[in-house]
CSV table of C-alpha atoms and ligand atoms in Angstrom, one decimal:
chain,number,residue,atom,x,y,z
A,250,MET,CA,-11.4,-0.8,-19.1
A,251,SER,CA,-9.1,-0.3,-22.1
A,252,SER,CA,-9.2,-3.3,-24.5
A,253,SER,CA,-5.6,-2.7,-25.7
A,254,VAL,CA,-4.4,-3.2,-22.1
A,255,LEU,CA,-6.4,-6.4,-21.7
A,256,LYS,CA,-5.2,-7.6,-25.1
A,257,GLU,CA,-1.6,-7.1,-24.3
A,258,ALA,CA,-2.0,-8.9,-20.9
A,259,ASP,CA,-3.6,-11.8,-22.8
A,260,ARG,CA,-0.8,-11.8,-25.4
A,261,VAL,CA,2.0,-12.0,-22.8
A,262,MET,CA,0.3,-14.6,-20.7
A,263,THR,CA,-0.4,-16.8,-23.7
A,264,ILE,CA,3.3,-16.7,-24.7
A,265,CYS,CA,4.3,-17.4,-21.1
A,266,ASN,CA,1.9,-20.3,-20.8
A,267,ALA,CA,3.7,-21.9,-23.8
A,268,CYS,CA,7.1,-21.2,-22.4
A,269,ARG,CA,6.8,-21.5,-18.5
A,270,TYR,CA,10.4,-20.8,-17.9
A,271,CYS,CA,9.5,-18.4,-15.0
A,272,GLU,CA,7.2,-20.8,-13.2
A,273,GLY,CA,9.1,-20.7,-9.9
A,274,PHE,CA,9.4,-16.9,-9.7
A,275,CYS,CA,6.1,-15.9,-8.2
A,276,ALA,CA,2.4,-16.8,-7.7
A,277,VAL,CA,1.4,-15.5,-11.2
A,278,PHE,CA,2.9,-18.4,-13.1
A,279,PRO,CA,1.4,-21.3,-11.1
A,280,ALA,CA,-2.0,-19.5,-11.3
A,281,MET,CA,-1.5,-19.1,-15.1
A,282,GLU,CA,-0.6,-22.8,-15.5
A,283,LEU,CA,-4.0,-23.8,-14.2
A,284,ARG,CA,-5.6,-22.3,-17.3
A,285,ARG,CA,-5.3,-22.9,-21.0
A,286,THR,CA,-6.9,-19.7,-22.1
A,287,PHE,CA,-7.6,-16.5,-20.1
A,288,THR,CA,-10.8,-14.5,-19.5
A,289,ALA,CA,-10.6,-10.8,-18.6
A,290,ALA,CA,-11.4,-11.9,-15.1
A,291,ASP,CA,-8.4,-14.2,-15.0
A,292,LEU,CA,-6.1,-11.5,-16.3
A,293,LYS,CA,-7.3,-8.9,-13.7
A,294,TYR,CA,-6.6,-11.5,-11.0
A,295,PHE,CA,-3.1,-12.2,-12.3
A,296,ALA,CA,-2.5,-8.4,-12.4
A,297,ASN,CA,-3.2,-8.1,-8.7
A,298,LEU,CA,-1.1,-11.2,-7.9
A,299,CYS,CA,2.0,-9.7,-9.6
A,300,HIS,CA,4.1,-7.5,-7.2
A,301,ASN,CA,6.4,-6.2,-9.9
A,302,CYS,CA,9.6,-8.0,-8.8
A,303,ARG,CA,10.8,-7.9,-12.5
A,304,GLY,CA,12.4,-11.3,-12.4
A,305,CYS,CA,10.4,-12.4,-15.4
A,306,TYR,CA,11.5,-9.3,-17.4
A,307,TYR,CA,15.2,-9.8,-17.0
A,308,ALA,CA,15.0,-13.6,-17.4
A,309,CYS,CA,12.9,-13.5,-20.6
A,310,GLN,CA,14.4,-14.3,-23.9
A,311,TYR,CA,11.5,-12.6,-25.6
A,312,ALA,CA,11.9,-9.3,-23.8
A,313,PRO,CA,12.8,-6.2,-26.0
A,314,PRO,CA,14.7,-6.0,-28.3
A,315,HIS,CA,13.2,-9.4,-29.3
A,316,GLU,CA,10.5,-8.9,-31.9
A,317,PHE,CA,7.9,-10.3,-29.4
A,318,GLY,CA,8.7,-7.3,-27.1
A,319,LEU,CA,7.5,-9.2,-24.1
A,320,ASN,CA,7.2,-7.1,-20.9
A,321,VAL,CA,5.2,-9.0,-18.3
A,322,PRO,CA,5.6,-6.6,-15.3
A,323,LYS,CA,4.6,-3.6,-17.5
A,324,ALA,CA,1.6,-5.3,-19.1
A,325,LEU,CA,0.3,-6.6,-15.7
A,326,GLY,CA,1.2,-3.3,-14.0
A,327,GLU,CA,-1.0,-1.3,-16.5
A,328,LEU,CA,-3.9,-3.7,-16.1
A,329,ARG,CA,-3.5,-3.5,-12.3
A,330,LEU,CA,-3.9,0.2,-12.4
A,331,GLU,CA,-7.1,-0.1,-14.5
A,332,THR,CA,-8.5,-2.6,-11.9
A,333,TYR,CA,-7.9,0.0,-9.2
A,334,ALA,CA,-10.1,2.5,-11.0
A,335,GLN,CA,-12.7,-0.1,-12.1
A,336,PHE,CA,-13.3,-1.6,-8.6
A,337,SER,CA,-13.0,1.5,-6.5
A,338,TRP,CA,-16.0,2.8,-4.5
A,339,PRO,CA,-17.8,5.1,-5.0
A,340,SER,CA,-17.2,4.7,-8.7
A,341,ALA,CA,-18.1,8.4,-9.3
A,342,LEU,CA,-14.6,9.1,-7.9
A,343,LYS,CA,-12.6,6.8,-10.2
A,344,GLY,CA,-11.4,9.8,-12.2
A,345,LEU,CA,-9.0,10.3,-9.2
A,346,PHE,CA,-6.9,7.5,-10.7
A,347,LEU,CA,-6.0,9.6,-13.7
A,348,ASN,CA,-2.7,11.4,-13.1
A,349,ASN,CA,-2.9,9.9,-9.6
A,350,GLY,CA,0.5,11.2,-8.6
A,351,LEU,CA,-0.5,14.7,-9.2
A,352,VAL,CA,-3.9,14.2,-7.5
A,353,VAL,CA,-2.4,12.7,-4.4
A,354,GLY,CA,0.2,15.5,-4.2
A,355,LEU,CA,-2.6,18.1,-4.5
A,356,VAL,CA,-4.7,16.4,-1.9
A,357,ALA,CA,-1.8,16.3,0.6
A,358,ALA,CA,-1.0,20.0,0.0
A,359,LEU,CA,-4.6,21.0,0.4
A,360,SER,CA,-5.0,18.9,3.5
A,361,VAL,CA,-2.0,20.6,5.2
A,362,ALA,CA,-3.4,24.0,4.1
A,363,VAL,CA,-6.8,23.3,5.5
A,364,VAL,CA,-5.5,22.1,8.9
A,365,VAL,CA,-3.2,25.1,9.2
A,366,LEU,CA,-5.8,27.6,8.2
A,367,LEU,CA,-8.5,26.2,10.5
A,368,THR,CA,-6.1,26.2,13.4
A,369,LEU,CA,-5.2,29.8,12.7
A,370,LEU,CA,-8.8,30.8,12.4
A,371,PHE,CA,-10.0,29.1,15.6
A,372,LYS,CA,-6.9,29.1,17.8
A,373,GLY,CA,-4.9,32.1,16.6
A,374,HIS,CA,-1.2,32.6,16.4
A,375,ALA,CA,-0.7,31.4,20.0
A,376,ALA,CA,-1.4,27.8,18.8
A,377,PHE,CA,1.6,28.0,16.5
A,378,PHE,CA,4.2,30.0,18.4
A,379,GLY,CA,3.3,29.4,22.1
A,380,THR,CA,5.0,26.7,24.2
A,381,HIS,CA,2.4,24.0,25.2
A,382,THR,CA,3.4,21.4,27.7
A,383,GLY,CA,1.8,19.0,30.2
A,384,ALA,CA,-1.3,16.8,29.9
A,385,GLY,CA,-3.6,17.9,27.0
A,386,ALA,CA,-0.9,20.1,25.4
A,387,PHE,CA,-1.7,18.9,21.8
A,388,TYR,CA,-5.4,19.8,22.3
A,389,ARG,CA,-4.4,23.4,23.1
A,390,VAL,CA,-3.2,23.5,19.5
A,391,VAL,CA,-5.9,21.4,17.8
A,392,PRO,CA,-9.0,20.6,19.9
A,393,TYR,CA,-9.8,17.0,20.8
A,394,THR,CA,-13.2,17.0,18.9
A,395,ALA,CA,-11.5,18.6,15.8
A,396,ILE,CA,-9.3,15.6,15.6
A,397,LEU,CA,-11.7,12.9,16.7
A,398,LEU,CA,-14.8,13.6,14.6
A,399,PRO,CA,-13.2,14.1,11.1
A,400,PHE,CA,-10.8,11.2,11.5
A,401,THR,CA,-13.4,8.8,12.9
A,402,ALA,CA,-15.8,9.7,10.0
A,403,LEU,CA,-12.9,9.3,7.5
A,404,GLY,CA,-11.9,6.0,9.1
A,405,VAL,CA,-15.4,4.6,8.6
A,406,PHE,CA,-15.5,5.8,5.0
A,407,ILE,CA,-12.1,4.2,4.2
A,408,LEU,CA,-13.1,0.9,5.7
A,409,VAL,CA,-16.4,0.8,3.7
A,410,SER,CA,-14.7,1.9,0.5
A,411,LEU,CA,-11.9,-0.7,0.8
A,412,TRP,CA,-14.4,-3.4,1.7
A,413,LYS,CA,-16.6,-2.5,-1.4
A,414,GLY,CA,-13.4,-2.4,-3.6
A,415,VAL,CA,-12.3,-5.9,-2.5
A,416,ALA,CA,-15.8,-7.3,-2.8
A,417,ASN,CA,-15.9,-5.9,-6.4
A,418,LEU,CA,-12.5,-7.4,-7.2
A,419,TRP,CA,-13.4,-10.7,-5.8
A,420,ARG,CA,-16.7,-10.9,-7.7
A,421,GLU,CA,-15.4,-9.5,-11.0
A,422,THR,CA,-12.4,-11.7,-11.1
A,423,GLY,CA,-14.5,-14.8,-10.7
A,424,GLY,CA,-14.0,-15.5,-7.0
A,425,GLN,CA,-16.5,-17.8,-5.3
A,426,PRO,CA,-18.3,-16.9,-2.0
A,427,LEU,CA,-16.0,-17.9,0.9
A,428,GLU,CA,-16.9,-20.6,3.3
A,429,LEU,CA,-15.7,-21.4,6.8
A,430,ARG,CA,-13.3,-24.1,5.5
A,431,ASP,CA,-11.6,-21.4,3.4
A,432,LEU,CA,-10.1,-20.0,6.6
A,433,LYS,CA,-7.0,-22.0,5.8
A,434,ALA,CA,-6.5,-19.9,2.6
A,435,HIS,CA,-6.6,-16.8,4.8
A,436,ARG,CA,-4.0,-18.2,7.1
A,437,GLN,CA,-1.7,-19.0,4.1
A,438,ALA,CA,-2.3,-15.5,2.7
A,439,VAL,CA,-1.6,-13.8,6.0
A,440,TRP,CA,1.6,-15.8,6.4
A,441,ASP,CA,2.7,-14.9,2.9
A,442,VAL,CA,2.1,-11.2,3.6
A,443,LEU,CA,3.8,-11.2,7.0
A,444,ARG,CA,7.0,-12.6,5.7
A,445,LEU,CA,6.6,-11.0,2.2
A,446,ARG,CA,7.3,-14.4,0.8
A,447,TYR,CA,7.2,-13.5,-2.9
A,448,LEU,CA,9.7,-10.6,-2.5
A,449,GLU,CA,12.3,-13.3,-1.9
A,450,GLY,CA,12.0,-14.1,-5.6
A,451,GLY,CA,13.8,-17.5,-6.2
A,452,GLY,CA,15.7,-16.9,-2.9
A,453,GLU,CA,17.9,-14.0,-4.0
A,454,GLY,CA,15.3,-11.2,-3.9
A,455,CYS,CA,13.8,-9.0,-6.6
A,456,ASN,CA,15.6,-7.5,-9.6
A,457,TYR,CA,15.5,-4.0,-8.1
A,458,PRO,CA,16.4,-1.3,-8.8
A,459,ASP,CA,18.2,-2.9,-11.8
A,460,GLU,CA,18.9,-6.3,-13.3
A,461,ARG,CA,20.9,-7.5,-10.3
A,462,PHE,CA,19.1,-9.6,-7.6
A,463,SER,CA,18.7,-7.8,-4.3
A,464,MET,CA,16.9,-8.3,-1.0
A,465,VAL,CA,16.9,-4.6,-0.3
A,466,ARG,CA,13.3,-4.0,-1.7
A,467,ARG,CA,12.0,-6.7,0.6
A,468,TYR,CA,13.7,-5.1,3.6
A,469,PHE,CA,12.3,-1.7,2.9
A,470,HIS,CA,8.9,-3.2,2.3
A,471,HIS,CA,9.1,-4.9,5.6
A,472,ALA,CA,10.1,-1.6,7.3
A,473,VAL,CA,7.1,0.2,5.7
A,474,PHE,CA,4.6,-2.6,6.6
A,475,TYR,CA,5.6,-3.2,10.2
A,476,GLY,CA,6.3,0.5,10.7
A,477,PHE,CA,2.8,1.3,9.6
A,478,MET,CA,1.3,-1.4,11.8
A,479,LEU,CA,3.2,-0.2,14.9
A,480,CYS,CA,2.1,3.4,14.3
A,481,LEU,CA,-1.5,2.2,14.0
A,482,ALA,CA,-1.1,0.3,17.3
A,483,SER,CA,0.4,3.4,19.0
A,484,THR,CA,-2.5,5.6,17.8
A,485,SER,CA,-5.0,3.0,19.0
A,486,ILE,CA,-3.5,2.7,22.4
A,487,ALA,CA,-3.3,6.5,22.7
A,488,PHE,CA,-7.0,6.7,21.8
A,489,PHE,CA,-7.8,4.1,24.5
A,490,TYR,CA,-5.7,6.0,27.2
A,491,ASP,CA,-7.4,9.2,26.3
A,492,HIS,CA,-10.9,8.1,25.7
A,493,PHE,CA,-11.3,5.4,28.4
A,494,LEU,CA,-8.7,6.2,31.0
A,495,CYS,CA,-8.9,10.0,30.8
A,496,ARG,CA,-5.1,10.3,30.2
A,497,PRO,CA,-4.6,12.8,27.4
A,498,ALA,CA,-1.4,13.0,25.3
A,499,PRO,CA,1.5,13.7,25.4
A,500,TYR,CA,2.8,10.6,27.2
A,501,PRO,CA,6.1,9.9,28.8
A,502,PHE,CA,8.9,8.5,26.6
A,503,TRP,CA,8.7,5.0,28.1
A,504,SER,CA,4.9,4.7,27.6
A,505,TRP,CA,3.4,2.2,25.1
A,506,PRO,CA,2.1,4.9,22.6
A,507,VAL,CA,5.5,6.6,22.5
A,508,VAL,CA,7.7,3.5,22.3
A,509,LEU,CA,5.5,1.9,19.6
A,510,GLY,CA,5.1,5.2,17.7
A,511,THR,CA,8.9,5.9,17.9
A,512,VAL,CA,9.9,2.4,16.6
A,513,GLY,CA,7.1,2.4,14.0
A,514,GLY,CA,7.8,6.0,12.9
A,515,LEU,CA,11.6,5.3,12.4
A,516,ALA,CA,10.8,2.1,10.5
A,517,LEU,CA,8.3,3.9,8.3
A,518,LEU,CA,10.8,6.7,7.7
A,519,ALA,CA,13.6,4.3,6.8
A,520,GLY,CA,11.3,2.1,4.7
A,521,SER,CA,9.6,4.8,2.7
A,522,GLY,CA,12.9,6.8,2.3
A,523,GLY,CA,14.6,3.6,1.0
A,524,MET,CA,11.7,2.9,-1.4
A,525,LEU,CA,11.9,6.5,-2.7
A,526,TYR,CA,15.6,6.0,-3.3
A,527,LEU,CA,15.1,2.7,-5.1
A,528,LYS,CA,12.3,4.2,-7.3
A,529,LYS,CA,14.5,7.1,-8.3
A,530,HIS,CA,17.3,4.8,-9.4
A,531,MET,CA,15.2,2.0,-10.8
A,532,ASP,CA,15.1,0.8,-14.4
A,533,ARG,CA,11.9,2.3,-15.8
A,534,ALA,CA,11.5,-0.1,-18.7
A,535,PRO,CA,9.5,-2.8,-16.8
A,536,ALA,CA,7.2,-0.2,-15.2
A,537,SER,CA,4.1,1.6,-16.2
A,538,PRO,CA,4.6,5.4,-16.3
A,539,GLU,CA,1.2,6.1,-14.8
A,540,GLY,CA,2.0,3.7,-11.9
A,541,PHE,CA,5.3,5.4,-11.3
A,542,GLY,CA,3.6,8.7,-10.3
A,543,MET,CA,1.1,6.8,-8.1
A,544,ASP,CA,3.9,5.0,-6.3
A,545,ILE,CA,6.1,8.1,-5.8
A,546,ALA,CA,3.2,10.2,-4.4
A,547,PHE,CA,2.0,7.6,-1.9
A,548,THR,CA,5.5,6.7,-0.7
A,549,ALA,CA,6.4,10.4,-0.4
A,550,LEU,CA,3.3,11.0,1.6
A,551,LEU,CA,4.2,8.1,4.0
A,552,PHE,CA,7.7,9.6,4.3
A,553,LEU,CA,6.4,13.1,5.1
A,554,THR,CA,3.8,11.8,7.6
A,555,SER,CA,6.4,9.8,9.5
A,556,LEU,CA,9.0,12.6,9.3
A,557,THR,CA,6.7,15.2,10.8
A,558,GLY,CA,5.4,12.7,13.4
A,559,MET,CA,9.0,12.1,14.6
A,560,LEU,CA,9.7,15.9,14.6
A,561,VAL,CA,6.6,16.4,16.8
A,562,LEU,CA,8.0,13.9,19.2
A,563,MET,CA,11.4,15.5,19.2
A,564,PHE,CA,10.2,19.1,19.7
A,565,ARG,CA,7.1,18.6,21.7
A,566,GLU,CA,8.4,20.6,24.7
A,567,THR,CA,9.4,23.6,22.5
A,568,ALA,CA,7.6,26.5,20.7
A,569,ALA,CA,7.9,24.6,17.4
A,570,MET,CA,5.4,21.9,18.5
A,571,GLY,CA,2.3,23.8,17.4
A,572,THR,CA,3.5,24.3,13.8
A,573,LEU,CA,4.9,20.8,13.5
A,574,LEU,CA,1.7,19.2,14.9
A,575,THR,CA,-0.6,21.0,12.5
A,576,VAL,CA,1.5,20.1,9.5
A,577,HIS,CA,1.7,16.5,10.7
A,578,LEU,CA,-2.1,16.3,11.1
A,579,GLY,CA,-2.4,17.8,7.6
A,580,PHE,CA,-0.3,15.0,6.1
A,581,VAL,CA,-2.2,12.4,8.1
A,582,LEU,CA,-5.4,13.9,6.7
A,583,GLY,CA,-4.0,13.7,3.2
A,584,LEU,CA,-3.0,10.1,3.7
A,585,PHE,CA,-6.4,9.2,5.0
A,586,VAL,CA,-8.3,11.0,2.2
A,587,SER,CA,-6.2,9.5,-0.6
A,588,MET,CA,-6.0,5.9,0.9
A,589,PRO,CA,-8.9,4.4,-1.1
A,590,TYR,CA,-7.8,6.2,-4.3
A,591,GLY,CA,-4.1,5.3,-4.7
A,592,LYS,CA,-1.3,2.9,-4.1
A,593,PHE,CA,-2.7,1.7,-0.7
A,594,LEU,CA,-5.2,-0.4,-2.7
A,595,HIS,CA,-2.3,-2.7,-3.6
A,596,ALA,CA,-2.2,-3.9,0.0
A,597,VAL,CA,-5.8,-5.0,0.1
A,598,TYR,CA,-6.2,-6.2,-3.5
A,599,ARG,CA,-3.0,-8.2,-3.4
A,600,TYR,CA,-4.2,-9.8,-0.1
A,601,ALA,CA,-7.4,-10.9,-1.8
A,602,ALA,CA,-5.5,-12.2,-4.8
A,603,LEU,CA,-3.3,-14.2,-2.5
A,604,VAL,CA,-6.3,-15.8,-0.8
A,605,ARG,CA,-7.7,-16.8,-4.2
A,606,HIS,CA,-4.3,-18.2,-5.1
A,607,ALA,CA,-4.1,-20.3,-1.9
A,608,LEU,CA,-7.6,-21.6,-2.6
A,609,GLU,CA,-6.8,-22.6,-6.2
A,610,GLN,CA,-3.5,-24.3,-5.2
A,611,LYS,CA,-5.3,-26.2,-2.4
A,612,ARG,CA,-8.0,-27.4,-4.8
A,613,GLY,CA,-5.4,-28.0,-7.6
A,614,GLY,CA,-7.7,-26.3,-10.0
A,615,VAL,CA,-9.6,-23.1,-10.8
B,161,SF4,S1,8.5,-14.1,-19.2
B,161,SF4,FE1,9.5,-14.9,-21.0
B,161,SF4,S2,10.9,-16.5,-20.1
B,161,SF4,FE2,9.3,-16.0,-18.6
B,161,SF4,S3,7.7,-17.5,-18.9
B,161,SF4,FE3,7.2,-15.7,-20.0
B,161,SF4,S4,8.0,-16.0,-22.1
B,161,SF4,FE4,9.0,-17.5,-20.7
B,162,SF4,S1,7.2,-9.2,-12.3
B,162,SF4,FE1,7.6,-10.7,-10.7
B,162,SF4,S2,5.7,-10.9,-9.6
B,162,SF4,FE2,5.2,-10.0,-11.6
B,162,SF4,S3,4.8,-11.7,-13.0
B,162,SF4,FE3,7.0,-11.2,-13.2
B,162,SF4,S4,8.0,-12.6,-11.8
B,162,SF4,FE4,5.8,-12.5,-11.2
């Protein structure tokens, strides 16, 4: 971990702890106020508690051009990126966090190419240009086992990798082993996540994409989060139908997998598209340049995955289905492969930081 990044995070937090003007803005400031000095572990915890709302940047009398040049979102954002690499598992792959935007883009392109080439190799041109309808139509393009086995193996790897990462974060930031009575802290953190409490800011939203307060980032975040969860529910139900009820896809429009997938896909499309628009127009001063590439790559991948998923649904009765399905599966593969090595970590690491915050606030101390 770079000592200059830690030093800068320590400097800004030390000044903030003397000032405390921003204490109502988010969870970082109450957590900071429980301490008089900061260890590296504390600073890494704060970094994952920050969600880059930028309220403290625009409100700060010491922000540039003041000689202190205080930029809390940037300092914590740069440290947060370093924690992603430090806590990731397996650690041999932490180089993937360097130029992460480029890495995720290449992984996505490669994944699409692999799925298209393998389909061409094993199923021929007919898979792409034939019209496939009726039960099991998707499997006439990409066989059932070619979907099930790699995605199950990847799913298990992702769960293990995320679990190890969170365990590393918890241990290395000084978290104590959790007990049964700490379930209340989980309840608080889950509730904070479900309503995206801190994206409300002081009640008027984040300062995004510029200095003005706005709720729009919160709405787009909600759309991405709930859209993703609905798509996950749709895929799980489809798996259950297929595997246990012997009812292979595609399903009728008013079936659970299609209804949930359609609502979720549209929400994900709107949310990720909106986030991309905000990122394109945002003030870059309170952002880490490295983090910008990571955010764009992950959000674009979510957008392309949901877009191709919706296109498969719209054109599933036509000769375009084969091509659209293989490209969609390629993007899903890219999303899965890059999940433990990119922006998705924010979701799990921030949840862990919120649990820690709820515990500290309940105890009234560190
Ligand atoms: S960001 Fe600036 S205004 Fe806010 S607490 Fe820190 S020093 Fe004070
Ligand atoms: S950017 Fe927002 S979330 Fe991060 S420390 Fe400042 S006020 Fe808190």
